[in-house]
GROMACS .gro file of C-alpha atoms in nm:
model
  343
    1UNK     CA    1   1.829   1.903  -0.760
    2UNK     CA    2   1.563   1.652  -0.628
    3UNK     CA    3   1.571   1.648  -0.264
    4UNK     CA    4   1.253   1.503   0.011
    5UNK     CA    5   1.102   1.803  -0.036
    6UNK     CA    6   1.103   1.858  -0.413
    7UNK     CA    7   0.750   1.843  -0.574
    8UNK     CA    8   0.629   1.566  -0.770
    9UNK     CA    9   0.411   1.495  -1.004
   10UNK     CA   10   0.252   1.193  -1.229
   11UNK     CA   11  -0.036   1.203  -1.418
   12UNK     CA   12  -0.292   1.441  -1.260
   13UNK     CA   13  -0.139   1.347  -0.898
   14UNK     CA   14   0.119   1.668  -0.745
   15UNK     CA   15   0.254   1.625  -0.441
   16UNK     CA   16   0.413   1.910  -0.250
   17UNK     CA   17   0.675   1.686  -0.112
   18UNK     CA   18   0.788   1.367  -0.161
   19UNK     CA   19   0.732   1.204   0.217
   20UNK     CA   20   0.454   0.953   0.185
   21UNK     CA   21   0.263   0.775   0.513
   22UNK     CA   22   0.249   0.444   0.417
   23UNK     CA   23  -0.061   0.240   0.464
   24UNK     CA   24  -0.050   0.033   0.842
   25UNK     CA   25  -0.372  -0.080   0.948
   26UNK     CA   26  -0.468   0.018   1.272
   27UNK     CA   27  -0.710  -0.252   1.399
   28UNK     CA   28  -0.956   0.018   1.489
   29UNK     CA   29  -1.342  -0.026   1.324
   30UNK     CA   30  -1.477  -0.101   1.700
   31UNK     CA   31  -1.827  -0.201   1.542
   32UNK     CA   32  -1.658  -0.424   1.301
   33UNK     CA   33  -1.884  -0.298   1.067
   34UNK     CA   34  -1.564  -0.172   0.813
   35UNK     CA   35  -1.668   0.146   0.854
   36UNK     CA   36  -1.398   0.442   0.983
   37UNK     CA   37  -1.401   0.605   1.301
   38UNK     CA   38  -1.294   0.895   1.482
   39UNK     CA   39  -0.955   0.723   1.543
   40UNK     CA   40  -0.901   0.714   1.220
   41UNK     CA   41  -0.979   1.052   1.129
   42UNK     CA   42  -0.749   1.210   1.354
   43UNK     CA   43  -0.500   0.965   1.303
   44UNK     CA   44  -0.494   1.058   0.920
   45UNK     CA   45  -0.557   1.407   0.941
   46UNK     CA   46  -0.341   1.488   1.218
   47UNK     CA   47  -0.026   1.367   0.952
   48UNK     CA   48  -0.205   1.580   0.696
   49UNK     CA   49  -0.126   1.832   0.935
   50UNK     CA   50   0.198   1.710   1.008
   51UNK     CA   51   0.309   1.779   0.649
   52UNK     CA   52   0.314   1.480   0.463
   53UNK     CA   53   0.256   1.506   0.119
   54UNK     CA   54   0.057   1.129   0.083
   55UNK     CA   55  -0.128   0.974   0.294
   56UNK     CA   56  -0.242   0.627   0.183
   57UNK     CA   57  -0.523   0.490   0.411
   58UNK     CA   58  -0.493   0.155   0.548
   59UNK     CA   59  -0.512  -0.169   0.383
   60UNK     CA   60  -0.894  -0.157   0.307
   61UNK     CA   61  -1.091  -0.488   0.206
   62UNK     CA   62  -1.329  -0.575  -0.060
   63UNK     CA   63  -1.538  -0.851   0.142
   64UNK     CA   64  -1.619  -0.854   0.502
   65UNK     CA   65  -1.453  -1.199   0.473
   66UNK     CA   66  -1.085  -1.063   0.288
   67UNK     CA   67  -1.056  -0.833   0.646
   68UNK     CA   68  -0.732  -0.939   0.849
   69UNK     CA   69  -0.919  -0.917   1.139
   70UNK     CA   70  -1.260  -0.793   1.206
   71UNK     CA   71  -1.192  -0.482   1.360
   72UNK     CA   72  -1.027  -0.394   1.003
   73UNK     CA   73  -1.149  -0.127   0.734
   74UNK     CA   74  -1.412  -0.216   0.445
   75UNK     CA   75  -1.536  -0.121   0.089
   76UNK     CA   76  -1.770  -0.343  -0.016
   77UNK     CA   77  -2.094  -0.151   0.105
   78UNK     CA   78  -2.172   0.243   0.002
   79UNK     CA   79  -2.222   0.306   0.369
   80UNK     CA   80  -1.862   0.314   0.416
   81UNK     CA   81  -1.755   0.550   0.194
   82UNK     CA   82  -1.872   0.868   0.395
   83UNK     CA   83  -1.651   0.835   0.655
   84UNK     CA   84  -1.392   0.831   0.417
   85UNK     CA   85  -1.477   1.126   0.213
   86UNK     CA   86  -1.463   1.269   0.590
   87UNK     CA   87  -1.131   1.200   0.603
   88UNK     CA   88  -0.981   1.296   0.266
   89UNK     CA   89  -1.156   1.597   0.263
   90UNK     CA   90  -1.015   1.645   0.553
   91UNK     CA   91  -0.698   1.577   0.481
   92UNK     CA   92  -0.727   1.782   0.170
   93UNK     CA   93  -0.787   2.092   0.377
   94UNK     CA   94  -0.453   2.044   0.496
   95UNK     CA   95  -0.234   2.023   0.200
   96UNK     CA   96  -0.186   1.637   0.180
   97UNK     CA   97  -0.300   1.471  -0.091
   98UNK     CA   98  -0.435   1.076  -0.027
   99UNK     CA   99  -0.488   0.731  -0.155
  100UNK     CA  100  -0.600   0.416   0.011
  101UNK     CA  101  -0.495   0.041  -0.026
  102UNK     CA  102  -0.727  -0.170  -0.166
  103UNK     CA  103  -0.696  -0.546  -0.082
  104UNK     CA  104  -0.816  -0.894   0.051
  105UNK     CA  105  -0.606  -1.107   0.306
  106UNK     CA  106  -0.694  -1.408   0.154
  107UNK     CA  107  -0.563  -1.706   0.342
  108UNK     CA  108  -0.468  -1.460   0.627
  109UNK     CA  109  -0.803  -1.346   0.748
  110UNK     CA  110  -0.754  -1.404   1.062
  111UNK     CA  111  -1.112  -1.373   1.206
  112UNK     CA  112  -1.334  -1.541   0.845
  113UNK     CA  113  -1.483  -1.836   0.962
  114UNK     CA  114  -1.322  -1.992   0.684
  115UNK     CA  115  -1.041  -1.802   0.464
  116UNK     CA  116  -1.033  -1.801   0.078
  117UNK     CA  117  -0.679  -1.871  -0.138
  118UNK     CA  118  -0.591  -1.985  -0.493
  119UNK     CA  119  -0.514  -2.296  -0.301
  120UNK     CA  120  -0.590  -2.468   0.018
  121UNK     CA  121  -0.289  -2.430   0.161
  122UNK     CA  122  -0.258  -2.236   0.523
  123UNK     CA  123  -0.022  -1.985   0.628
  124UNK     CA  124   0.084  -2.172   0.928
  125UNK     CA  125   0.026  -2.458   1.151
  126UNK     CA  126  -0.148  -2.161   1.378
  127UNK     CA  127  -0.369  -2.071   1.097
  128UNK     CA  128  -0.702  -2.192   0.965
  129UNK     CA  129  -0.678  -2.394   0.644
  130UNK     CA  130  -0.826  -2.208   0.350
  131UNK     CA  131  -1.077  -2.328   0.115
  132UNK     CA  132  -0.988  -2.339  -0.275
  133UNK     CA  133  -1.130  -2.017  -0.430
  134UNK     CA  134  -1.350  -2.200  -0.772
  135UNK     CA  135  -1.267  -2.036  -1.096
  136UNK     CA  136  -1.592  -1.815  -1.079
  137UNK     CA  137  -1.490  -1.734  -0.818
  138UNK     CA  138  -1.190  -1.580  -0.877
  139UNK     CA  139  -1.382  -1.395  -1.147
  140UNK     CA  140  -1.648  -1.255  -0.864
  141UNK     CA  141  -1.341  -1.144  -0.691
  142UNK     CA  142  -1.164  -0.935  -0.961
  143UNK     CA  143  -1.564  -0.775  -0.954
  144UNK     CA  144  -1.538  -0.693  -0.593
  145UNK     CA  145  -1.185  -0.540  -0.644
  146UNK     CA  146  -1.371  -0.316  -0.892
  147UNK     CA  147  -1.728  -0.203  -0.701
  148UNK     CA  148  -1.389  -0.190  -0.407
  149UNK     CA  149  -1.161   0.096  -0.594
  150UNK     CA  150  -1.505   0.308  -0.787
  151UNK     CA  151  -1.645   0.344  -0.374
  152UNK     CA  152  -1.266   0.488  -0.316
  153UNK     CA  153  -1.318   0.697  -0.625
  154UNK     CA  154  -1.663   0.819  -0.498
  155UNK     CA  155  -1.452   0.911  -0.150
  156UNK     CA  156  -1.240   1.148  -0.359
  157UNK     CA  157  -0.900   1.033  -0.321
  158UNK     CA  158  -0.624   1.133  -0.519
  159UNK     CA  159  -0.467   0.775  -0.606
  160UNK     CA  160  -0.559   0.409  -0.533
  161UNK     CA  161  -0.301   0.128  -0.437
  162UNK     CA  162  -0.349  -0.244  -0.463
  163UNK     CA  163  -0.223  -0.451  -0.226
  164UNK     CA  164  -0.046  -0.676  -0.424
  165UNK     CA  165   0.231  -0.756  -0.124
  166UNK     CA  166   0.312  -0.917   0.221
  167UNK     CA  167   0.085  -1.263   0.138
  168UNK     CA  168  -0.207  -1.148   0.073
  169UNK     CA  169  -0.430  -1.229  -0.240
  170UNK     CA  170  -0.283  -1.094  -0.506
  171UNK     CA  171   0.056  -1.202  -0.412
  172UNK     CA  172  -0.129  -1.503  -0.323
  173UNK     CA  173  -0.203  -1.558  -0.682
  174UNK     CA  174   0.124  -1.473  -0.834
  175UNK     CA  175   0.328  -1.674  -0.617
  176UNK     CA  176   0.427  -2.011  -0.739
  177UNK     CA  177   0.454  -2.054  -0.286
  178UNK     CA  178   0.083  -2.035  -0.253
  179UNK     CA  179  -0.012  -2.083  -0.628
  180UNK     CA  180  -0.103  -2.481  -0.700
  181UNK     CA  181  -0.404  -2.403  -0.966
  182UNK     CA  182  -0.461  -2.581  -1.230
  183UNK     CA  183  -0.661  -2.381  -1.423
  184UNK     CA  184  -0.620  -2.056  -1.605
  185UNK     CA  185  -0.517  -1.855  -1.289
  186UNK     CA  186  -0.266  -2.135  -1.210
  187UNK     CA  187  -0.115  -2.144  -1.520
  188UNK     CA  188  -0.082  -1.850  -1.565
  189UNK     CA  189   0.044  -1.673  -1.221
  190UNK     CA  190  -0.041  -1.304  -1.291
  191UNK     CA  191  -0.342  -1.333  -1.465
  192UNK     CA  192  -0.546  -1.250  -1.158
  193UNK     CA  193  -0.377  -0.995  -1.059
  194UNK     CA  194  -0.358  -0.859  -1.412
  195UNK     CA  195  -0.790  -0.877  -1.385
  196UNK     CA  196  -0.757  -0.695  -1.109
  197UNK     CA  197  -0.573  -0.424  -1.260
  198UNK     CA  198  -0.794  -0.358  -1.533
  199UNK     CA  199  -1.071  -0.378  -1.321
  200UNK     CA  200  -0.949  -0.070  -1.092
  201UNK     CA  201  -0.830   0.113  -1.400
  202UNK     CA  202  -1.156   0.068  -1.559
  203UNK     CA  203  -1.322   0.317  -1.243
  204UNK     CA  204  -1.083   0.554  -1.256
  205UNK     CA  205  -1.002   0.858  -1.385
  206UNK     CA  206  -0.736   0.842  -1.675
  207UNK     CA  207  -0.582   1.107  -1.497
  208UNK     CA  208  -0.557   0.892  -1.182
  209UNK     CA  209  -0.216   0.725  -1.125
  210UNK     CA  210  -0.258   0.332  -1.016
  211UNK     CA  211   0.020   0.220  -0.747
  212UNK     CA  212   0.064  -0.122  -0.635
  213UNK     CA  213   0.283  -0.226  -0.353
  214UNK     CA  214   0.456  -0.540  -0.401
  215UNK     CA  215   0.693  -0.757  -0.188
  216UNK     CA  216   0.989  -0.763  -0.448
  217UNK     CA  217   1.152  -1.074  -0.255
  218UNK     CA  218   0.998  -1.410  -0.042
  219UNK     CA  219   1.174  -1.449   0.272
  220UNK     CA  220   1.042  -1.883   0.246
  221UNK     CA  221   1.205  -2.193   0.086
  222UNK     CA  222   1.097  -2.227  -0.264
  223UNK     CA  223   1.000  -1.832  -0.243
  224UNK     CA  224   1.063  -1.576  -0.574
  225UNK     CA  225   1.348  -1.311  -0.564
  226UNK     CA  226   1.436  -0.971  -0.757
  227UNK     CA  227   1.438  -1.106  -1.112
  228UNK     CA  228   1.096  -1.296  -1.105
  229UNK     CA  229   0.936  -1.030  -0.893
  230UNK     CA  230   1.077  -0.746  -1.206
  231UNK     CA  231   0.888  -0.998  -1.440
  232UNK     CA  232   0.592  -1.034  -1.276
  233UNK     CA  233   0.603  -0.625  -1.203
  234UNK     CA  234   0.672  -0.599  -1.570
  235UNK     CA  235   0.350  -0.788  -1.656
  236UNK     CA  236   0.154  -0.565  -1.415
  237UNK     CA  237   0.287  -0.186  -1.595
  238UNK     CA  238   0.163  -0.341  -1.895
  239UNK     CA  239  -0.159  -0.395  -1.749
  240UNK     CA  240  -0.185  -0.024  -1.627
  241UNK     CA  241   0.090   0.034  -1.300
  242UNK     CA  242   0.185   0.338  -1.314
  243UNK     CA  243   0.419   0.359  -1.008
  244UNK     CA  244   0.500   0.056  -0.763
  245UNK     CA  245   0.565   0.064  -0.385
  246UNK     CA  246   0.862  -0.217  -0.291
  247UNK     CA  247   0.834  -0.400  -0.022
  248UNK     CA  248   0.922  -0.780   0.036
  249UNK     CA  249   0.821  -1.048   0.266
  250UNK     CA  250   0.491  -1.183   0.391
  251UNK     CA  251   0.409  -1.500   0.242
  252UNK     CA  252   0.498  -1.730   0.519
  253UNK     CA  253   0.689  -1.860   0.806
  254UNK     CA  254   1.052  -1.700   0.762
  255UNK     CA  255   1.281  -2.018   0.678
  256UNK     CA  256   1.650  -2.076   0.605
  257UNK     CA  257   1.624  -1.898   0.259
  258UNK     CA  258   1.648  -1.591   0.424
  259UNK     CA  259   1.553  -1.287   0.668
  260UNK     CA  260   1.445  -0.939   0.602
  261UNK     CA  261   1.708  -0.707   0.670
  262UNK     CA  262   1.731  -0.542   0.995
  263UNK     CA  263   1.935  -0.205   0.884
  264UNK     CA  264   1.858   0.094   0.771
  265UNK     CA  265   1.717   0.122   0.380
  266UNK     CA  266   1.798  -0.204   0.336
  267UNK     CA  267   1.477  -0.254   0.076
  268UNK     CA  268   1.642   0.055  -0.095
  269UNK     CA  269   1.866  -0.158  -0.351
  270UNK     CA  270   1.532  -0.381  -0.448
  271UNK     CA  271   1.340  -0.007  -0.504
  272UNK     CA  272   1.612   0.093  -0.728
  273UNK     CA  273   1.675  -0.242  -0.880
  274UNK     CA  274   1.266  -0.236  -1.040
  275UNK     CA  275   1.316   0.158  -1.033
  276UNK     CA  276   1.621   0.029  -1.346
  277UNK     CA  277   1.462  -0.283  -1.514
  278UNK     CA  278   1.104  -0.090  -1.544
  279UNK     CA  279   1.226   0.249  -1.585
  280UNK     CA  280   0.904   0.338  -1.360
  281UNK     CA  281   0.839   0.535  -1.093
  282UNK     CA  282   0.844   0.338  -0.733
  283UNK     CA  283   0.831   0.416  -0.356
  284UNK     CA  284   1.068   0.311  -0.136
  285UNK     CA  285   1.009   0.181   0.243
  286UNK     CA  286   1.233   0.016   0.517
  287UNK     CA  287   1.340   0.193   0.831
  288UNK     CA  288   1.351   0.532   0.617
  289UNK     CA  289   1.306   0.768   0.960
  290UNK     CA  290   1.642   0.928   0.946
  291UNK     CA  291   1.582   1.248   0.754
  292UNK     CA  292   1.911   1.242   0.591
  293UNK     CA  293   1.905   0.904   0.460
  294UNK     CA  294   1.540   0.929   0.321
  295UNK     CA  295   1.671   1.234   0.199
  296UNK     CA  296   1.946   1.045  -0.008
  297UNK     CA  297   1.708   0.788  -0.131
  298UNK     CA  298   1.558   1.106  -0.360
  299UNK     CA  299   1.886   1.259  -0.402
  300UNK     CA  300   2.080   0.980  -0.545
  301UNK     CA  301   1.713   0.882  -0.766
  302UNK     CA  302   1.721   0.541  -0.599
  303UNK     CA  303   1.338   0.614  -0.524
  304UNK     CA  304   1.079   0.868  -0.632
  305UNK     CA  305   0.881   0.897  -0.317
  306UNK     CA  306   0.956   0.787   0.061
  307UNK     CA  307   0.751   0.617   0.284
  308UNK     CA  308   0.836   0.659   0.666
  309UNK     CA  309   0.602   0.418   0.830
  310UNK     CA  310   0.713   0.372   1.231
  311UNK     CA  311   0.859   0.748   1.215
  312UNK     CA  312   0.526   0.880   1.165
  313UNK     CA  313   0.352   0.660   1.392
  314UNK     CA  314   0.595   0.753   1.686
  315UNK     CA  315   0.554   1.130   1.530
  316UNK     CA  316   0.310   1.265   1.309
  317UNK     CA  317   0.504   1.568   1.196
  318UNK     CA  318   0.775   1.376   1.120
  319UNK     CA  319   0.743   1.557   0.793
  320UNK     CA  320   0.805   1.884   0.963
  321UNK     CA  321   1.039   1.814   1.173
  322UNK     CA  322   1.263   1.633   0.895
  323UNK     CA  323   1.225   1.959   0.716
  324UNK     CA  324   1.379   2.142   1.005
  325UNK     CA  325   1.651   1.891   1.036
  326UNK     CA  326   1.744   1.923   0.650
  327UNK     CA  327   1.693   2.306   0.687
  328UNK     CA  328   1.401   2.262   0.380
  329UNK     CA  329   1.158   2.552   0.341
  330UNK     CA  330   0.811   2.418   0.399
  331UNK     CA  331   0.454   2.591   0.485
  332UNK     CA  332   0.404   2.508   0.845
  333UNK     CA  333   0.075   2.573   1.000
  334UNK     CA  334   0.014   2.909   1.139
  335UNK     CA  335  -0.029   2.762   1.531
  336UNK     CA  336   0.299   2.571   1.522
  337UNK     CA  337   0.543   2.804   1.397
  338UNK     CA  338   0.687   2.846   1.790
  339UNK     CA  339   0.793   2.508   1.737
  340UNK     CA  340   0.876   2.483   1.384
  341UNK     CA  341   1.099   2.817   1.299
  342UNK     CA  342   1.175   2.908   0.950
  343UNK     CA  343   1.497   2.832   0.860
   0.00000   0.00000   0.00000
């Protein structure tokens, strides 16, 4: 029976459980140089020692100028991947395996003297109005997506995940919302992000399982829903997904079309819904932190993998302490046994 702490496996990827520390971005690269720091070594290894199974990294950007902020992680220059590699080896040592988010914030860079977007159109009357991205452009960008996710490679992760969620570029481009091109990458809405795709897949290993995360519902007047977010998902497996990570939301000022939930699991039934109409793998996310119910997500096979997010920022060994709860063997580390008894 598939419970949390089940293996799993696809592709070359095994994971010795099925808890997975989302990606949150931590604001931390003090030198704003994009280049990781001791914080965030310790914060990532220190859940690698806290039993997760995958750690993905932080939303990590593929031009100084696609940061949220400057104080955000980078991959555009080879000087940041050794303090990566730190870190996944790291993490490695431990028993976790990990992948990082690859992305650019687009219209939401907070800190670019002036943000890029498929269209000039801002994010709010707070934010700074973006400049048109030219259609060379857009082509130079799918490149720095690429030199982006072969860096990651050279780092030695396990997995990559595009950031193809919450308003940033890529959902950018495939949202009619933000989406007023004319040209090919307005006409046709997931072409970009389709580039993009083949672009990462073209630096990895075969082996090497692509996730994107994706917000499966707009939360904005005039925003997509389930069904055109399982067609545009569709058009991205055929491109080379091989598991997606469901989120929703992001793209703008919340307005009367709707609010994200505020219970428990309640992006569960959206997980489940793609889970269905793609018959592929997906991670599921939304005030998970209850060990039972993220248990249940894998139980009932509404998800493949769990992300706990806020649990494992108020807790990093949530993972073991969920396996005490659920009374679920697991290898705790030699030091912490006092405080982690077998069951």
């Amino acid at each position: 029976m598939k419970h949390l702490f089940s293996q799993y496996e696809i592709k070359d990827l095994s994971l010795k459980n099925r808890v997975v520390m989302p990606p949150m971005c931590q604001y931390s690269v003090t030198n704003k140089d994009g280049i990781a720091t001791d914080w965030h070594y310790m914060h990532y290894v220190s859940r690698a020692i806290g039993g997760a199974g995958l750690i993905i990294i932080e939303m990590t950007d593929v031009e100084p100028d696609g940061r949220i902020t400057d104080f955000d992680l980078g991959l555009w220059s080879d000087e940041q991947i050794p303090a990566l590699k730190r870190i996944v080896d790291a993490c490695h040592q431990y028993g976790a395996k990990v992948g990082i988010q690859i992305a650019h914030a687009g219209r939401k860079a907070e800190d670019a003297a002036e943000p890029v977007a498929p269209s000039a159109i801002a994010f709010d009357e707070n934010s700074k109005s973006p400049r048109e991205l030219s259609t060379a452009e857009v082509k130079d960008m799918v490149e720095k997506f690429r030199l982006a996710v072969g860096r990651a490679v050279q780092a030695g992760v396990d997995v990559i995940e595009l950031h193809g969620a919450h308003g940033y570029l890529i959902h950018q481009f495939h949202s009619s919302y933000t989406n007023k091109r004319t040209d090919e990458y307005g006409r046709d809405l997931t072409k970009f992000g389709r580039e993009v795709i083949e672009a990462a897949k073209g630096e990895m290993p075969e082996s090497m399982p692509l996730i994107m995360r994706i917000s499966a519902r707009e939360y904005v007047d005039g925003g997509y829903g389930l069904n055109e977010s399982i067609e545009f998902s569709r058009e991205y497996q055929r491109a080379g997904v091989d598991m997606f990570h469901i989120s929703a939301g992001g793209e703008g000022p919340i307005a009367a079309a709707g609010r994200p939930g505020t219970h428990v699991a309640y992006q569960v039934p959206m997980a489940r819904a793609i889970k269905e109409a793609l018959q592929v793998p997906v991670i599921a996310v939304g005030r998970l932190d209850e060990p039972a119910l993220a248990n249940s997500v894998i139980g009932n096979e509404e998800a493949d993998l769990v992300a706990v997010g806020r649990g494992m920022l108020r807790n990093p060994y949530w993972t073991l302490e969920a396996a005490t709860v659920l009374r679920k063997e697991i290898d705790v580390p030699q030091q912490y046994i006092a405080g982690f008894p077998r069951n």
